[in-house]
Amino acid sequence: DRSGRYFARDMAKNYLETCAPNAIIFTNGDNDTFPLWYIQEVEGVRTDVRVVCLPLLSTDWYIDQMKQKSYLSEPLPISIPREKYLQGIRDYLPVYSKVTEYTELQKVMEFALDDSDPRTKATVGDNKQLSFIPCKNIIIPVDKSQVLKNNVVSSEDTSLIKSEIRFTIPGSYVIKNELAVLSLLQNNDWSRPMYYTSIDTRETMGLKSYFRNEGFASRLIPIQNASSSSQFIDTDILYDNVMNKYTWGRIQEKDVHVDEFTIRTIRIIGVRDMFNQLALELIREKKNTKALKVLDKCQEVLPSNKIPYDYYAIQTVEAYYIINAFDKGNAILKDWANECLDELEYYNSLEPRFKPLVNEQESRSFTLLNMIIELAKKYNQTTLMNEINAMKLKIYKE
């Protein structure tokens, strides 16, 4: 029964509401594309944002569409002439290190699109001539005045703005959609915000360290993250999105059935992790009151009776503990431990001939329970730890 559940629609709205006005958002496939098309085409939500489906950007007809105005979205600044990206032309461009030093993107694109000079072609296979990318290391100059004029970063972060962005193209080739992205990077000059629904894709072109986490999408900015494993977070932007803009399709309501696919989607896109990362960053900024509100909001919109706890809940509990909200952290751990214990009790009650069929599930529940116990131990929640340990021993003793 799907009645009363508007999760797909609200998530589409959330993706678009993440974006600043007149933005470009790169999507990766069905689940982060079709709902966005629906919410724009049918409900007229945020038609200023141009949704660019990266797999389709490898076709000439879709690039044609992107170069046209659509509702409130102006044409994308892709400057590749049509005859240079027709089907069968520049579908695949090898990347060679003919030049080892960093080279401006404009020069690289001029080389890759040149059909007059035979030196811009590589011979492959049966004497087939292919255009190629002459270097892996690329520079995009940054006009700081343009960055500040378009509110790409706040004035407080002016000193962090790079004078140029340096990146290395991953892999040994570029395909047509990546060539189109390079053309956008060359011509956009920070005039339109550029977002990706996921930065773990080839099409980010080696720019992963230049993204800011703004919620359901990450924005390309001319500030390089100190860590390659985490994104830059502007807590004001992310807090406003999470606490004020996002809606959740009524999944927390009692009358709504949340099916396995919805639960899986929430895990894959890391909704609980988004709340955690914001809370932890607020804690680092010594804004514990706001962090507590974020953690409570997470529990409100993702109640465990609808969205079962997963590994991300460890961070939720830890964040509660760090700001001394031990009662709330303990409530989660106790609730979660009881879930694991119920599962283990069931698996342990099965006849021996059925045990091999649930080995994986039993191992997962056992691992999670031990993680819960270790977390309670780490933060000196001895009473809770002893209580859970005693229940676990009782199950296996029986």
CSV table of C-alpha atoms in Angstrom, one decimal:
chain,number,residue,atom,x,y,z
A,1,ASP,CA,0.0,0.0,0.0
A,2,ARG,CA,1.7,3.2,-1.2
A,3,SER,CA,-1.1,5.6,-0.2
A,4,GLY,CA,0.0,8.7,1.7
A,5,ARG,CA,3.7,8.1,0.8
A,6,TYR,CA,5.3,10.8,-1.3
A,7,PHE,CA,9.0,9.9,-0.8
A,8,ALA,CA,10.0,9.9,-4.5
A,9,ARG,CA,8.4,13.2,-5.1
A,10,ASP,CA,9.8,14.9,-2.0
A,11,MET,CA,13.3,13.6,-2.7
A,12,ALA,CA,13.1,15.0,-6.2
A,13,LYS,CA,12.2,18.4,-4.7
A,14,ASN,CA,15.0,18.1,-2.1
A,15,TYR,CA,17.6,17.5,-4.9
A,16,LEU,CA,16.4,20.6,-6.7
A,17,GLU,CA,16.0,22.7,-3.5
A,18,THR,CA,19.6,21.9,-2.7
A,19,CYS,CA,20.7,24.0,-5.7
A,20,ALA,CA,21.3,27.7,-5.8
A,21,PRO,CA,19.3,29.7,-8.5
A,22,ASN,CA,20.0,28.9,-12.1
A,23,ALA,CA,22.1,25.8,-11.3
A,24,ILE,CA,23.2,22.8,-13.3
A,25,ILE,CA,22.8,19.5,-11.5
A,26,PHE,CA,24.5,16.4,-12.9
A,27,THR,CA,22.6,13.1,-12.3
A,28,ASN,CA,23.6,9.5,-12.8
A,29,GLY,CA,20.7,7.4,-13.8
A,30,ASP,CA,17.1,6.5,-13.2
A,31,ASN,CA,16.5,7.1,-9.5
A,32,ASP,CA,18.1,10.6,-9.3
A,33,THR,CA,16.8,11.7,-12.8
A,34,PHE,CA,13.2,10.6,-13.5
A,35,PRO,CA,11.7,12.0,-10.3
A,36,LEU,CA,13.5,15.3,-11.0
A,37,TRP,CA,12.1,15.5,-14.5
A,38,TYR,CA,8.6,14.7,-13.1
A,39,ILE,CA,8.7,17.4,-10.4
A,40,GLN,CA,9.8,20.0,-12.9
A,41,GLU,CA,7.6,19.0,-15.8
A,42,VAL,CA,4.4,18.2,-13.9
A,43,GLU,CA,4.6,20.3,-10.7
A,44,GLY,CA,6.7,23.2,-12.1
A,45,VAL,CA,9.2,23.0,-9.2
A,46,ARG,CA,12.6,24.8,-9.7
A,47,THR,CA,12.5,25.0,-13.5
A,48,ASP,CA,15.5,27.3,-13.3
A,49,VAL,CA,17.7,24.3,-12.5
A,50,ARG,CA,19.0,22.3,-15.5
A,51,VAL,CA,19.0,18.6,-14.9
A,52,VAL,CA,21.8,17.0,-16.9
A,53,CYS,CA,21.7,13.2,-17.0
A,54,LEU,CA,25.3,12.2,-17.5
A,55,PRO,CA,24.7,8.9,-19.4
A,56,LEU,CA,22.5,10.7,-21.9
A,57,LEU,CA,25.1,13.4,-22.3
A,58,SER,CA,27.1,10.9,-24.5
A,59,THR,CA,24.5,11.3,-27.2
A,60,ASP,CA,24.4,14.1,-29.8
A,61,TRP,CA,20.7,14.7,-29.5
A,62,TYR,CA,20.9,15.2,-25.7
A,63,ILE,CA,23.8,17.7,-26.1
A,64,ASP,CA,21.6,19.5,-28.6
A,65,GLN,CA,18.9,19.8,-25.9
A,66,MET,CA,21.3,21.0,-23.3
A,67,LYS,CA,22.3,23.8,-25.7
A,68,GLN,CA,18.7,25.1,-25.8
A,69,LYS,CA,16.7,27.1,-23.3
A,70,SER,CA,14.3,25.0,-21.2
A,71,TYR,CA,11.7,26.8,-19.1
A,72,LEU,CA,13.7,29.2,-16.9
A,73,SER,CA,17.0,27.6,-17.6
A,74,GLU,CA,19.2,29.3,-20.1
A,75,PRO,CA,21.2,27.1,-22.6
A,76,LEU,CA,24.3,25.4,-21.2
A,77,PRO,CA,27.6,27.0,-22.2
A,78,ILE,CA,28.8,23.9,-24.2
A,79,SER,CA,30.9,25.5,-27.0
A,80,ILE,CA,31.6,22.3,-29.0
A,81,PRO,CA,30.4,22.7,-32.6
A,82,ARG,CA,27.7,20.2,-33.5
A,83,GLU,CA,29.6,18.6,-36.3
A,84,LYS,CA,32.4,17.7,-33.8
A,85,TYR,CA,30.1,15.7,-31.4
A,86,LEU,CA,27.7,13.9,-33.8
A,87,GLN,CA,27.2,10.2,-33.3
A,88,GLY,CA,30.5,8.3,-34.1
A,89,ILE,CA,32.6,11.5,-33.7
A,90,ARG,CA,34.6,11.9,-30.5
A,91,ASP,CA,32.7,9.2,-28.8
A,92,TYR,CA,36.1,8.1,-27.3
A,93,LEU,CA,39.2,10.1,-26.9
A,94,PRO,CA,42.5,8.5,-25.6
A,95,VAL,CA,44.4,10.6,-23.0
A,96,TYR,CA,48.1,10.7,-23.7
A,97,SER,CA,50.8,12.5,-21.6
A,98,LYS,CA,52.3,14.3,-24.5
A,99,VAL,CA,52.7,17.3,-22.2
A,100,THR,CA,53.5,16.5,-18.5
A,101,GLU,CA,53.2,20.0,-17.0
A,102,TYR,CA,49.8,21.5,-16.1
A,103,THR,CA,48.1,23.0,-19.1
A,104,GLU,CA,45.1,25.4,-19.3
A,105,LEU,CA,41.8,23.7,-20.1
A,106,GLN,CA,41.1,26.1,-23.0
A,107,LYS,CA,44.3,25.0,-24.8
A,108,VAL,CA,43.5,21.3,-24.2
A,109,MET,CA,40.0,21.7,-25.6
A,110,GLU,CA,41.3,23.6,-28.6
A,111,PHE,CA,43.7,20.7,-29.3
A,112,ALA,CA,41.0,18.0,-28.8
A,113,LEU,CA,38.6,19.8,-31.2
A,114,ASP,CA,41.1,20.6,-33.9
A,115,ASP,CA,40.4,18.8,-37.2
A,116,SER,CA,42.8,20.8,-39.3
A,117,ASP,CA,46.2,19.7,-37.8
A,118,PRO,CA,47.2,16.1,-38.3
A,119,ARG,CA,49.2,16.3,-35.1
A,120,THR,CA,45.9,16.4,-33.1
A,121,LYS,CA,45.1,12.8,-34.3
A,122,ALA,CA,46.2,9.5,-33.0
A,123,THR,CA,46.3,6.4,-35.2
A,124,VAL,CA,44.6,3.4,-33.5
A,125,GLY,CA,43.4,0.0,-34.7
A,126,ASP,CA,43.1,-0.3,-38.5
A,127,ASN,CA,44.7,3.1,-39.2
A,128,LYS,CA,41.7,4.8,-37.6
A,129,GLN,CA,42.3,8.5,-36.8
A,130,LEU,CA,41.1,9.6,-33.4
A,131,SER,CA,41.1,13.0,-31.7
A,132,PHE,CA,42.9,12.7,-28.3
A,133,ILE,CA,43.5,14.6,-25.1
A,134,PRO,CA,47.2,15.6,-25.1
A,135,CYS,CA,47.7,15.8,-21.3
A,136,LYS,CA,46.3,14.5,-18.0
A,137,ASN,CA,47.2,17.5,-15.8
A,138,ILE,CA,44.9,20.5,-16.3
A,139,ILE,CA,44.5,24.0,-15.0
A,140,ILE,CA,41.3,26.1,-14.8
A,141,PRO,CA,42.1,29.8,-13.9
A,142,VAL,CA,39.9,31.2,-11.2
A,143,ASP,CA,38.6,34.8,-11.4
A,144,LYS,CA,38.1,35.6,-7.7
A,145,SER,CA,36.0,38.7,-8.4
A,146,GLN,CA,33.6,36.5,-10.5
A,147,VAL,CA,33.5,33.9,-7.7
A,148,LEU,CA,32.5,36.5,-5.1
A,149,LYS,CA,30.1,38.4,-7.4
A,150,ASN,CA,28.2,35.2,-8.0
A,151,ASN,CA,28.2,34.2,-4.3
A,152,VAL,CA,29.9,30.9,-5.0
A,153,VAL,CA,31.6,31.2,-1.5
A,154,SER,CA,31.0,33.6,1.3
A,155,SER,CA,33.2,36.7,1.7
A,156,GLU,CA,34.5,35.1,5.0
A,157,ASP,CA,36.1,32.4,2.9
A,158,THR,CA,37.8,34.8,0.4
A,159,SER,CA,41.3,33.8,1.6
A,160,LEU,CA,40.6,30.1,0.8
A,161,ILE,CA,39.7,30.7,-2.9
A,162,LYS,CA,42.3,29.2,-5.2
A,163,SER,CA,43.8,31.4,-8.0
A,164,GLU,CA,43.6,28.3,-10.2
A,165,ILE,CA,42.1,24.8,-10.0
A,166,ARG,CA,44.5,22.0,-10.7
A,167,PHE,CA,43.2,18.5,-11.5
A,168,THR,CA,44.3,15.3,-13.2
A,169,ILE,CA,42.0,13.5,-15.5
A,170,PRO,CA,41.5,10.0,-14.2
A,171,GLY,CA,42.0,7.0,-16.4
A,172,SER,CA,43.4,6.7,-19.9
A,173,TYR,CA,40.4,8.0,-22.0
A,174,VAL,CA,37.6,10.6,-22.1
A,175,ILE,CA,34.2,9.8,-23.5
A,176,LYS,CA,31.8,12.2,-25.1
A,177,ASN,CA,29.8,13.2,-21.9
A,178,GLU,CA,33.1,13.9,-20.1
A,179,LEU,CA,34.2,16.1,-23.1
A,180,ALA,CA,30.9,18.0,-22.7
A,181,VAL,CA,31.6,18.5,-19.0
A,182,LEU,CA,35.1,19.8,-19.8
A,183,SER,CA,33.5,22.3,-22.2
A,184,LEU,CA,31.2,23.5,-19.4
A,185,LEU,CA,34.1,23.8,-17.0
A,186,GLN,CA,36.0,25.8,-19.6
A,187,ASN,CA,33.1,28.3,-20.4
A,188,ASN,CA,31.0,28.6,-17.2
A,189,ASP,CA,33.4,30.9,-15.3
A,190,TRP,CA,31.4,30.4,-12.1
A,191,SER,CA,28.3,32.1,-13.5
A,192,ARG,CA,26.1,29.0,-13.0
A,193,PRO,CA,26.4,26.8,-9.9
A,194,MET,CA,27.4,23.3,-10.8
A,195,TYR,CA,26.2,20.4,-8.6
A,196,TYR,CA,26.6,16.6,-8.7
A,197,THR,CA,24.3,14.1,-7.1
A,198,SER,CA,27.3,11.9,-6.5
A,199,ILE,CA,31.0,12.8,-6.7
A,200,ASP,CA,32.1,9.2,-6.9
A,201,THR,CA,31.9,9.2,-10.7
A,202,ARG,CA,34.3,9.5,-13.6
A,203,GLU,CA,32.5,12.6,-14.8
A,204,THR,CA,33.8,14.7,-11.8
A,205,MET,CA,37.0,14.7,-13.9
A,206,GLY,CA,39.4,14.4,-11.0
A,207,LEU,CA,37.9,17.4,-9.2
A,208,LYS,CA,36.6,15.5,-6.1
A,209,SER,CA,38.6,17.6,-3.7
A,210,TYR,CA,36.8,20.8,-4.9
A,211,PHE,CA,33.3,20.0,-3.8
A,212,ARG,CA,31.2,21.3,-1.0
A,213,ASN,CA,28.6,19.1,0.6
A,214,GLU,CA,25.3,20.9,0.6
A,215,GLY,CA,23.0,18.0,1.3
A,216,PHE,CA,21.6,15.9,-1.5
A,217,ALA,CA,24.0,17.3,-4.0
A,218,SER,CA,27.6,18.6,-3.9
A,219,ARG,CA,28.6,21.9,-5.4
A,220,LEU,CA,31.9,22.6,-7.3
A,221,ILE,CA,33.7,25.4,-5.6
A,222,PRO,CA,37.2,26.9,-6.0
A,223,ILE,CA,38.3,25.8,-2.5
A,224,GLN,CA,40.3,22.7,-2.1
A,225,ASN,CA,39.4,20.4,0.8
A,226,ALA,CA,42.2,19.6,3.2
A,227,SER,CA,41.2,16.0,3.3
A,228,SER,CA,40.5,13.9,0.1
A,229,SER,CA,38.2,11.6,2.1
A,230,SER,CA,35.7,14.3,3.2
A,231,GLN,CA,34.0,17.3,1.6
A,232,PHE,CA,34.0,20.9,2.7
A,233,ILE,CA,30.9,21.8,4.6
A,234,ASP,CA,29.4,25.2,5.0
A,235,THR,CA,27.2,24.5,8.0
A,236,ASP,CA,24.9,27.5,7.4
A,237,ILE,CA,23.9,26.2,4.0
A,238,LEU,CA,23.6,22.6,5.0
A,239,TYR,CA,21.7,23.4,8.2
A,240,ASP,CA,19.2,25.5,6.3
A,241,ASN,CA,18.7,22.7,3.8
A,242,VAL,CA,18.3,19.9,6.3
A,243,MET,CA,16.2,21.8,8.9
A,244,ASN,CA,14.1,24.1,6.8
A,245,LYS,CA,14.0,23.1,3.1
A,246,TYR,CA,13.8,19.3,2.9
A,247,THR,CA,10.6,17.3,3.2
A,248,TRP,CA,10.4,13.6,3.7
A,249,GLY,CA,7.4,12.2,1.9
A,250,ARG,CA,5.5,11.4,5.2
A,251,ILE,CA,7.7,8.3,5.7
A,252,GLN,CA,7.7,9.0,9.5
A,253,GLU,CA,3.9,9.0,9.8
A,254,LYS,CA,2.1,6.0,11.4
A,255,ASP,CA,-0.3,5.5,8.4
A,256,VAL,CA,2.5,5.2,5.8
A,257,HIS,CA,4.0,1.9,4.8
A,258,VAL,CA,7.8,2.1,4.1
A,259,ASP,CA,8.8,-0.7,1.9
A,260,GLU,CA,12.2,-2.4,1.6
A,261,PHE,CA,13.1,-0.4,-1.6
A,262,THR,CA,12.5,2.9,0.2
A,263,ILE,CA,14.6,1.7,3.1
A,264,ARG,CA,17.4,0.6,0.8
A,265,THR,CA,17.3,3.9,-1.1
A,266,ILE,CA,17.6,5.9,2.2
A,267,ARG,CA,20.7,3.8,3.1
A,268,ILE,CA,22.3,4.1,-0.4
A,269,ILE,CA,22.0,7.9,-0.6
A,270,GLY,CA,23.2,8.2,3.0
A,271,VAL,CA,20.4,10.3,4.5
A,272,ARG,CA,21.4,9.4,8.1
A,273,ASP,CA,25.0,10.1,7.3
A,274,MET,CA,24.1,13.5,5.9
A,275,PHE,CA,22.6,14.5,9.4
A,276,ASN,CA,25.6,13.0,11.1
A,277,GLN,CA,28.2,14.9,9.1
A,278,LEU,CA,26.4,18.2,9.7
A,279,ALA,CA,26.1,17.5,13.4
A,280,LEU,CA,29.8,16.6,13.7
A,281,GLU,CA,30.8,19.7,11.8
A,282,LEU,CA,28.6,21.8,14.0
A,283,ILE,CA,30.3,20.2,17.1
A,284,ARG,CA,33.7,21.0,15.7
A,285,GLU,CA,32.5,24.6,15.4
A,286,LYS,CA,31.3,24.5,19.0
A,287,LYS,CA,27.7,24.9,18.0
A,288,ASN,CA,26.4,22.1,20.2
A,289,THR,CA,22.8,23.4,20.5
A,290,LYS,CA,22.4,23.4,16.7
A,291,ALA,CA,24.1,20.0,16.5
A,292,LEU,CA,21.5,18.6,19.0
A,293,LYS,CA,18.7,19.9,16.9
A,294,VAL,CA,20.1,18.2,13.8
A,295,LEU,CA,20.4,14.9,15.6
A,296,ASP,CA,16.9,15.1,17.0
A,297,LYS,CA,15.6,16.0,13.5
A,298,CYS,CA,17.3,12.8,12.2
A,299,GLN,CA,15.5,10.7,14.8
A,300,GLU,CA,12.2,12.4,14.0
A,301,VAL,CA,12.3,11.9,10.2
A,302,LEU,CA,14.0,8.4,10.3
A,303,PRO,CA,12.3,6.6,13.3
A,304,SER,CA,13.8,3.2,13.8
A,305,ASN,CA,10.3,1.5,13.5
A,306,LYS,CA,10.2,2.7,9.9
A,307,ILE,CA,13.9,3.0,9.0
A,308,PRO,CA,15.9,0.3,10.8
A,309,TYR,CA,19.3,1.4,12.3
A,310,ASP,CA,22.4,0.8,10.1
A,311,TYR,CA,26.1,1.4,10.5
A,312,TYR,CA,25.5,5.2,10.3
A,313,ALA,CA,23.6,5.1,13.6
A,314,ILE,CA,27.0,4.5,15.3
A,315,GLN,CA,28.0,8.1,14.4
A,316,THR,CA,24.6,9.4,15.5
A,317,VAL,CA,25.0,7.9,19.0
A,318,GLU,CA,28.6,9.1,19.2
A,319,ALA,CA,27.6,12.6,18.3
A,320,TYR,CA,25.0,12.5,21.1
A,321,TYR,CA,27.6,11.3,23.5
A,322,ILE,CA,30.2,14.0,22.5
A,323,ILE,CA,27.7,16.7,23.4
A,324,ASN,CA,26.8,14.9,26.6
A,325,ALA,CA,23.3,13.9,25.5
A,326,PHE,CA,23.9,10.5,27.0
A,327,ASP,CA,20.2,9.7,27.6
A,328,LYS,CA,19.4,10.1,23.9
A,329,GLY,CA,22.4,8.1,22.7
A,330,ASN,CA,21.7,5.4,25.2
A,331,ALA,CA,18.0,5.2,24.1
A,332,ILE,CA,19.2,4.5,20.5
A,333,LEU,CA,21.8,1.9,21.6
A,334,LYS,CA,19.3,0.1,23.8
A,335,ASP,CA,16.6,0.1,21.1
A,336,TRP,CA,19.1,-1.1,18.5
A,337,ALA,CA,20.6,-3.7,20.7
A,338,ASN,CA,17.1,-5.1,21.4
A,339,GLU,CA,16.6,-5.4,17.6
A,340,CYS,CA,19.9,-7.3,17.2
A,341,LEU,CA,19.1,-9.5,20.2
A,342,ASP,CA,15.7,-10.4,18.8
A,343,GLU,CA,17.3,-11.4,15.5
A,344,LEU,CA,20.0,-13.4,17.2
A,345,GLU,CA,17.5,-15.2,19.4
A,346,TYR,CA,15.5,-16.2,16.3
A,347,TYR,CA,18.6,-17.4,14.4
A,348,ASN,CA,19.7,-19.4,17.4
A,349,SER,CA,16.3,-21.1,17.8
A,350,LEU,CA,16.5,-22.6,14.3
A,351,GLU,CA,17.1,-26.3,13.7
A,352,PRO,CA,20.7,-27.1,12.8
A,353,ARG,CA,19.8,-27.9,9.2
A,354,PHE,CA,18.5,-24.3,8.7
A,355,LYS,CA,21.5,-22.5,10.3
A,356,PRO,CA,23.7,-22.4,7.2
A,357,LEU,CA,20.9,-20.4,5.5
A,358,VAL,CA,21.1,-17.5,7.9
A,359,ASN,CA,24.9,-17.5,8.6
A,360,GLU,CA,25.3,-14.1,6.9
A,361,GLN,CA,22.4,-12.4,8.7
A,362,GLU,CA,23.5,-13.9,12.0
A,363,SER,CA,27.0,-12.7,11.5
A,364,ARG,CA,25.8,-9.2,10.7
A,365,SER,CA,23.6,-8.9,13.7
A,366,PHE,CA,26.4,-10.3,15.9
A,367,THR,CA,28.9,-7.8,14.5
A,368,LEU,CA,26.5,-4.9,15.0
A,369,LEU,CA,25.8,-5.9,18.6
A,370,ASN,CA,29.5,-6.1,19.4
A,371,MET,CA,29.9,-2.6,17.9
A,372,ILE,CA,27.1,-1.3,20.1
A,373,ILE,CA,28.7,-2.9,23.2
A,374,GLU,CA,32.1,-1.4,22.3
A,375,LEU,CA,30.6,2.1,21.8
A,376,ALA,CA,28.9,1.9,25.2
A,377,LYS,CA,32.3,0.8,26.7
A,378,LYS,CA,34.2,3.6,24.9
A,379,TYR,CA,31.9,6.3,26.5
A,380,ASN,CA,31.7,4.6,30.0
A,381,GLN,CA,28.1,3.6,29.7
A,382,THR,CA,28.8,0.6,31.9
A,383,THR,CA,25.3,-0.2,33.0
A,384,LEU,CA,24.0,-0.3,29.5
A,385,MET,CA,27.0,-2.4,28.3
A,386,ASN,CA,26.6,-4.9,31.1
A,387,GLU,CA,22.9,-5.2,30.4
A,388,ILE,CA,23.4,-5.9,26.7
A,389,ASN,CA,26.2,-8.4,27.4
A,390,ALA,CA,24.1,-10.3,29.9
A,391,MET,CA,21.2,-10.7,27.4
A,392,LYS,CA,23.6,-11.8,24.7
A,393,LEU,CA,25.1,-14.5,26.9
A,394,LYS,CA,21.7,-15.7,27.9
A,395,ILE,CA,20.7,-16.3,24.3
A,396,TYR,CA,23.8,-18.3,23.5
A,397,LYS,CA,23.8,-20.2,26.8
A,398,GLU,CA,20.3,-21.4,26.1
